[in-house]
Coordinates of C-alpha atoms in Angstrom, one line a residue:
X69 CA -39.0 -10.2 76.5
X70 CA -40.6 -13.7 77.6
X71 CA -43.6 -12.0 78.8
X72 CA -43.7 -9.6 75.7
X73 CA -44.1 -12.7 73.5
X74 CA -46.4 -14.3 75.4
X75 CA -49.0 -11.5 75.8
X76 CA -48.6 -11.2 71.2
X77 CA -49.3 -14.8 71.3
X78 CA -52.3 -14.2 73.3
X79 CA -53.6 -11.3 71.7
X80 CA -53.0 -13.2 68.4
X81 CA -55.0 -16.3 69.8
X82 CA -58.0 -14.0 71.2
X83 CA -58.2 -13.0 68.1
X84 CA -58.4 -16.0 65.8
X85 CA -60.8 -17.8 68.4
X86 CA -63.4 -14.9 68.1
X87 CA -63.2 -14.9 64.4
X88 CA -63.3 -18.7 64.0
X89 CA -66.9 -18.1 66.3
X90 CA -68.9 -16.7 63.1
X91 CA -67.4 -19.2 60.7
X92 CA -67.9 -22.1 62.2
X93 CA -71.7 -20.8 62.7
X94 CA -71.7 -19.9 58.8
X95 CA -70.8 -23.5 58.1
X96 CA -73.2 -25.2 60.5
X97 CA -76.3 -22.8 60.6
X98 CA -77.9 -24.6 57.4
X99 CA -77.8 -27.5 59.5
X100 CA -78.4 -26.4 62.6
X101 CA -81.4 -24.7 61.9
X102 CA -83.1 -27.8 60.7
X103 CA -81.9 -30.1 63.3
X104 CA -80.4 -29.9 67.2
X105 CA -77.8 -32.5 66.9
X106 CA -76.2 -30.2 64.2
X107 CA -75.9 -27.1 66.7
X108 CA -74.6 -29.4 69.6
X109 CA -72.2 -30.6 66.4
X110 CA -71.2 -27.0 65.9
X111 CA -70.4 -26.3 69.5
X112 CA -68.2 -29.2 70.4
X113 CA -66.4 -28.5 66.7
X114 CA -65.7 -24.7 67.9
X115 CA -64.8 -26.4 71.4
X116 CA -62.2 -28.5 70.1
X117 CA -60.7 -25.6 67.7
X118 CA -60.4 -23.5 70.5
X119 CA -58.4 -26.3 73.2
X120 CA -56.3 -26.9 69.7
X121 CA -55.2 -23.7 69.0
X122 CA -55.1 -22.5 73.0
X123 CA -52.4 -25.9 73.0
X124 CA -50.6 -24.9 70.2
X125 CA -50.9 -20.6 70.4
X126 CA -50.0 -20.0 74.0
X127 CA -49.3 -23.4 75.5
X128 CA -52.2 -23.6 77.5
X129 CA -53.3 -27.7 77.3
X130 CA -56.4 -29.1 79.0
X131 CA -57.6 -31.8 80.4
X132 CA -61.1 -33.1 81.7
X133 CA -60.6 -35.4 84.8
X134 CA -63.2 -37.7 86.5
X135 CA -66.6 -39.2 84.8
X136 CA -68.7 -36.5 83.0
X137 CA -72.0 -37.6 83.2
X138 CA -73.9 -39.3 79.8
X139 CA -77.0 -39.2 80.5
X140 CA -79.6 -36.4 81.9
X141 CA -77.7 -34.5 84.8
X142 CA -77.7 -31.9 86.6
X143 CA -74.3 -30.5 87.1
X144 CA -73.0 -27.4 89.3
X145 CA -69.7 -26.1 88.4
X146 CA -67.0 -23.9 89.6
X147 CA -66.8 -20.7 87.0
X148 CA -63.7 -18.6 86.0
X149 CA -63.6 -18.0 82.9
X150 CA -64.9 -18.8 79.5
X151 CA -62.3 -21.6 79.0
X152 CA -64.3 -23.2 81.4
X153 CA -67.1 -23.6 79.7
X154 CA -65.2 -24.5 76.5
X155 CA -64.0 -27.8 78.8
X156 CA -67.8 -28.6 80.4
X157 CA -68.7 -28.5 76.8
X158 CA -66.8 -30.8 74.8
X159 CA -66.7 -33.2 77.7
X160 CA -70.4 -33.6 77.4
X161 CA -72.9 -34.6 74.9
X162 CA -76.0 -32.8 75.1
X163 CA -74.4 -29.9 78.0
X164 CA -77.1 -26.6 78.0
X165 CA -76.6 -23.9 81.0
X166 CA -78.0 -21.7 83.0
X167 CA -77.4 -18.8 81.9
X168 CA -77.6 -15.2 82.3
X169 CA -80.8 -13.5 79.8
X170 CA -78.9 -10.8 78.8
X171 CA -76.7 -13.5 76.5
X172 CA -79.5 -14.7 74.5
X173 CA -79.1 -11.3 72.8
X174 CA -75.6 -11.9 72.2
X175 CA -75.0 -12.4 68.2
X176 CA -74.4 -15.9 67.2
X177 CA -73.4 -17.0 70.9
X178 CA -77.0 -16.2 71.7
X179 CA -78.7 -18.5 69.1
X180 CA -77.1 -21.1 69.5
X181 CA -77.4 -21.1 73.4
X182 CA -80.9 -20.8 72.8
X183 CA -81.0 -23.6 70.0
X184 CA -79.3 -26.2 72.3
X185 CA -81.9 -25.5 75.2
X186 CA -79.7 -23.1 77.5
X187 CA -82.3 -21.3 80.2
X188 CA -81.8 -18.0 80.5
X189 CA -83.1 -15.7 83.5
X190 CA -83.0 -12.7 85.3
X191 CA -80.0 -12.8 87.9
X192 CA -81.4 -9.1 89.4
X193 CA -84.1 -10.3 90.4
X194 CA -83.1 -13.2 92.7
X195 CA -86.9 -14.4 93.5
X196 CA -88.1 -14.1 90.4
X197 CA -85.1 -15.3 88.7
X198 CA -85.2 -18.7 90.8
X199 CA -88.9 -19.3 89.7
X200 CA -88.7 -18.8 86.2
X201 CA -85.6 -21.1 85.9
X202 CA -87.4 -23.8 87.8
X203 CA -90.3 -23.1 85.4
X204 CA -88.2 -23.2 82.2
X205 CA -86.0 -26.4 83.3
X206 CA -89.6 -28.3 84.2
X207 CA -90.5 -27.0 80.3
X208 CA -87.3 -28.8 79.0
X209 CA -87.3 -31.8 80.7
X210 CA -88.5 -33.7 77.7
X211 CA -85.1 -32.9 76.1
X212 CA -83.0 -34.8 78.0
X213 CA -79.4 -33.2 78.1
X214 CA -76.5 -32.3 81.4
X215 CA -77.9 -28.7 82.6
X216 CA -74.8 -26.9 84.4
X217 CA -75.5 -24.1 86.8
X218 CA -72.6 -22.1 87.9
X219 CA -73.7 -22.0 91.9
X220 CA -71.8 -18.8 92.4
X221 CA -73.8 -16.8 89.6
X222 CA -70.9 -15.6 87.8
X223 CA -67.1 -15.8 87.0
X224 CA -65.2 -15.3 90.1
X225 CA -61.1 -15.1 90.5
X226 CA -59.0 -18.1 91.9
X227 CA -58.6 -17.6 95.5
X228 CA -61.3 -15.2 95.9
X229 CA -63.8 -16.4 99.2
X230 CA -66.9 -18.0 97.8
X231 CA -70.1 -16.6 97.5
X232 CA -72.8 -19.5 96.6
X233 CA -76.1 -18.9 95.8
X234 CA -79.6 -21.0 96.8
X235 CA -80.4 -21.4 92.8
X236 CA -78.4 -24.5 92.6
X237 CA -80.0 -26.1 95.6
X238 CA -83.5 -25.4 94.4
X239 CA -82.9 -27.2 91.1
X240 CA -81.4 -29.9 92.9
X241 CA -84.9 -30.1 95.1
X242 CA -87.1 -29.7 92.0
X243 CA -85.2 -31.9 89.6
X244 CA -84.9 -34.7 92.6
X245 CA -81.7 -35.9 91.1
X246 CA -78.2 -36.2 91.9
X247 CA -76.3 -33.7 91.3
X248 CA -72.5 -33.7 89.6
X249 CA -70.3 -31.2 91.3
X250 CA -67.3 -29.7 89.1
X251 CA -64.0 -27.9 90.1
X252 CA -61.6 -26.0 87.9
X253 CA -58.2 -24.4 88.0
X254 CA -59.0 -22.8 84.3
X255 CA -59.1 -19.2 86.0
X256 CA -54.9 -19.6 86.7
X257 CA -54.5 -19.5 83.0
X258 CA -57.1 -17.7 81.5
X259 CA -58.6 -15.0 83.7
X260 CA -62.1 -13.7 83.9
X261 CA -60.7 -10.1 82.7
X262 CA -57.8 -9.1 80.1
X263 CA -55.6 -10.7 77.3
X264 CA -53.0 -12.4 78.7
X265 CA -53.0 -16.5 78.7
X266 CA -50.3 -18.2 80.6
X267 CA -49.0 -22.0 79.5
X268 CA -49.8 -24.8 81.4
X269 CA -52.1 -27.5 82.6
X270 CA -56.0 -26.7 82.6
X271 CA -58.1 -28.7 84.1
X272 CA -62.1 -29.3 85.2
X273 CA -62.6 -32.2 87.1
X274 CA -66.1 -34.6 87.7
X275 CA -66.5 -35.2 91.3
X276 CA -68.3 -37.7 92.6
X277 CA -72.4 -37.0 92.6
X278 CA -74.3 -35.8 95.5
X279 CA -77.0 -38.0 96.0
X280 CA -80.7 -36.7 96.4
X281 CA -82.7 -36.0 99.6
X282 CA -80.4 -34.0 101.3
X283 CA -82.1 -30.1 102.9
X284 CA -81.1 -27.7 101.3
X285 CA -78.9 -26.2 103.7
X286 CA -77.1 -29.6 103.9
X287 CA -77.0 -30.0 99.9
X288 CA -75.4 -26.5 99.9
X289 CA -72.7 -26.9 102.5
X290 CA -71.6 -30.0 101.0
X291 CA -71.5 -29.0 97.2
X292 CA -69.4 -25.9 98.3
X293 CA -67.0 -28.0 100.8
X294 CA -66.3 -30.6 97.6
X295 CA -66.1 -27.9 94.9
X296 CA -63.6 -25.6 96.5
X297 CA -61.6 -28.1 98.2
X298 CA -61.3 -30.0 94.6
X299 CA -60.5 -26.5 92.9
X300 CA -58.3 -25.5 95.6
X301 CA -56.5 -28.8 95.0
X302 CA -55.8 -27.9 91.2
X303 CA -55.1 -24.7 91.7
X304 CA -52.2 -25.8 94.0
X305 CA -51.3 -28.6 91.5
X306 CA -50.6 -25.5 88.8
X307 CA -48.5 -23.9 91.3
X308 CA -51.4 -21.4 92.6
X309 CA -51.6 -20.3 96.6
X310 CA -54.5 -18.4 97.8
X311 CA -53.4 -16.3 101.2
X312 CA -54.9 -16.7 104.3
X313 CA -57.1 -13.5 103.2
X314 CA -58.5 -14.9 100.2
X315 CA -56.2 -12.7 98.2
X316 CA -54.5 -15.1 95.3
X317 CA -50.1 -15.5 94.9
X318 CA -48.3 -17.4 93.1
X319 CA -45.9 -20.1 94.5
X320 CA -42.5 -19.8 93.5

């Protein structure tokens, strides 16, 4: 019965949180077409409804550990799900991603990724993709902000092995900045497929930055040693055991 209620709650909080999405964007597009602060004022409004409500609705609270970065950063962070984002966000005050192009099509999500200097690119086309984000990061520099690439590429499942990608490291070598690794547990609660949202403790956590001149070989074994091992950590901390297989369980 227990898990009855909980899956309406969640369905019921899926709901609202979509539909909140196009009115908040009816009350801050006047602005925000006129003036960038106003979309980044947008986003963290609808980032804060939706940790309220997720709180409140299902149980689920959150909480953003370590120092998020002020100033211009670069920032590669472990991806589960779209609560996630919602955390990186509202932790940060000028936060734009790397993102996938196909979301800059994406109705009212798309424009206002776009509108806050997001960089999208072509993830099927690894080569190409890799050159045009360089390209369109060097374009934006002049607007300082916290860029966030998700090293992996895409949302993956607690406990699954990792699968980094070279995109991270190559912004890092470009940029010639430090770089501000980030590990989550968010995918525990709030999976990358389905309705159901479990209570508890969310979390995305600022490590400490990896400082530049590293290879990239070197850069990438040591963002993906302090990112899982931090994420592994919180995961365990919610009561979350991957096998010895990479398959997830929960602890009793």
């Amino acid at each position: 019965m227990a898990g009855a209620v909980q899956w309406l709650r969640s369905v019921l909080f899926i709901a609202q949180m979509y539909l909140a999405m196009p009115l908040f964007a009816i009350v801050f597009t006047p602005f925000a077409l006129f003036s960038r602060p106003a979309a980044f004022a947008a986003c963290h409004a609808y980032c804060r409804w939706v940790r309220w409500t997720a709180r409140w609705m299902v149980g689920l609270r959150s909480e953003v550990r370590g120092t998020p970065p002020q100033g211009e950063a670069l920032i590669a962070a472990k991806h589960h799900s779209f609560f996630d984002i919602i955390l990186l966000f509202s932790a940060l005050p000028r936060a734009k991603f790397i993102m996938k192009k196909e979301l800059k099509w994406a109705p009212i999500l798309g424009w206002y990724a776009l509108r806050i200097g997001c960089v999208p690119v072509d993830r099927g086309k690894r080569g190409q993709a890799i050159a045009a984000m360089m390209q369109a990061v060097q374009d934006g520099r002049q607007d300082p902000g916290q860029l966030i690439i998700y090293p992996e590429g895409t949302r993956t499942a607690p406990g699954a092995p990792p699968a980094y990608k070279v995109g991270s490291a190559v912004l890092y070598a470009q940029l010639g900045q430090s770089c501000v690794p980030a590990a989550t547990n968010v995918g525990v609660f709030w999976p990358r497929h389905g309705f159901h949202r479990k209570p508890g403790l969310a979390v995305v956590e600022f490590l400490p930055a990896i400082m530049p001149g590293l290879t990239n070989p070197e850069f990438m074994a040591e963002l993906e040693q302090r990112i899982e091992t931090a994420s592994n950590a919180l995961m365990a901390e919610a009561g979350f055991i991957a096998s010895a297989q990479g398959a997830p369980r929960h602890g009793p």
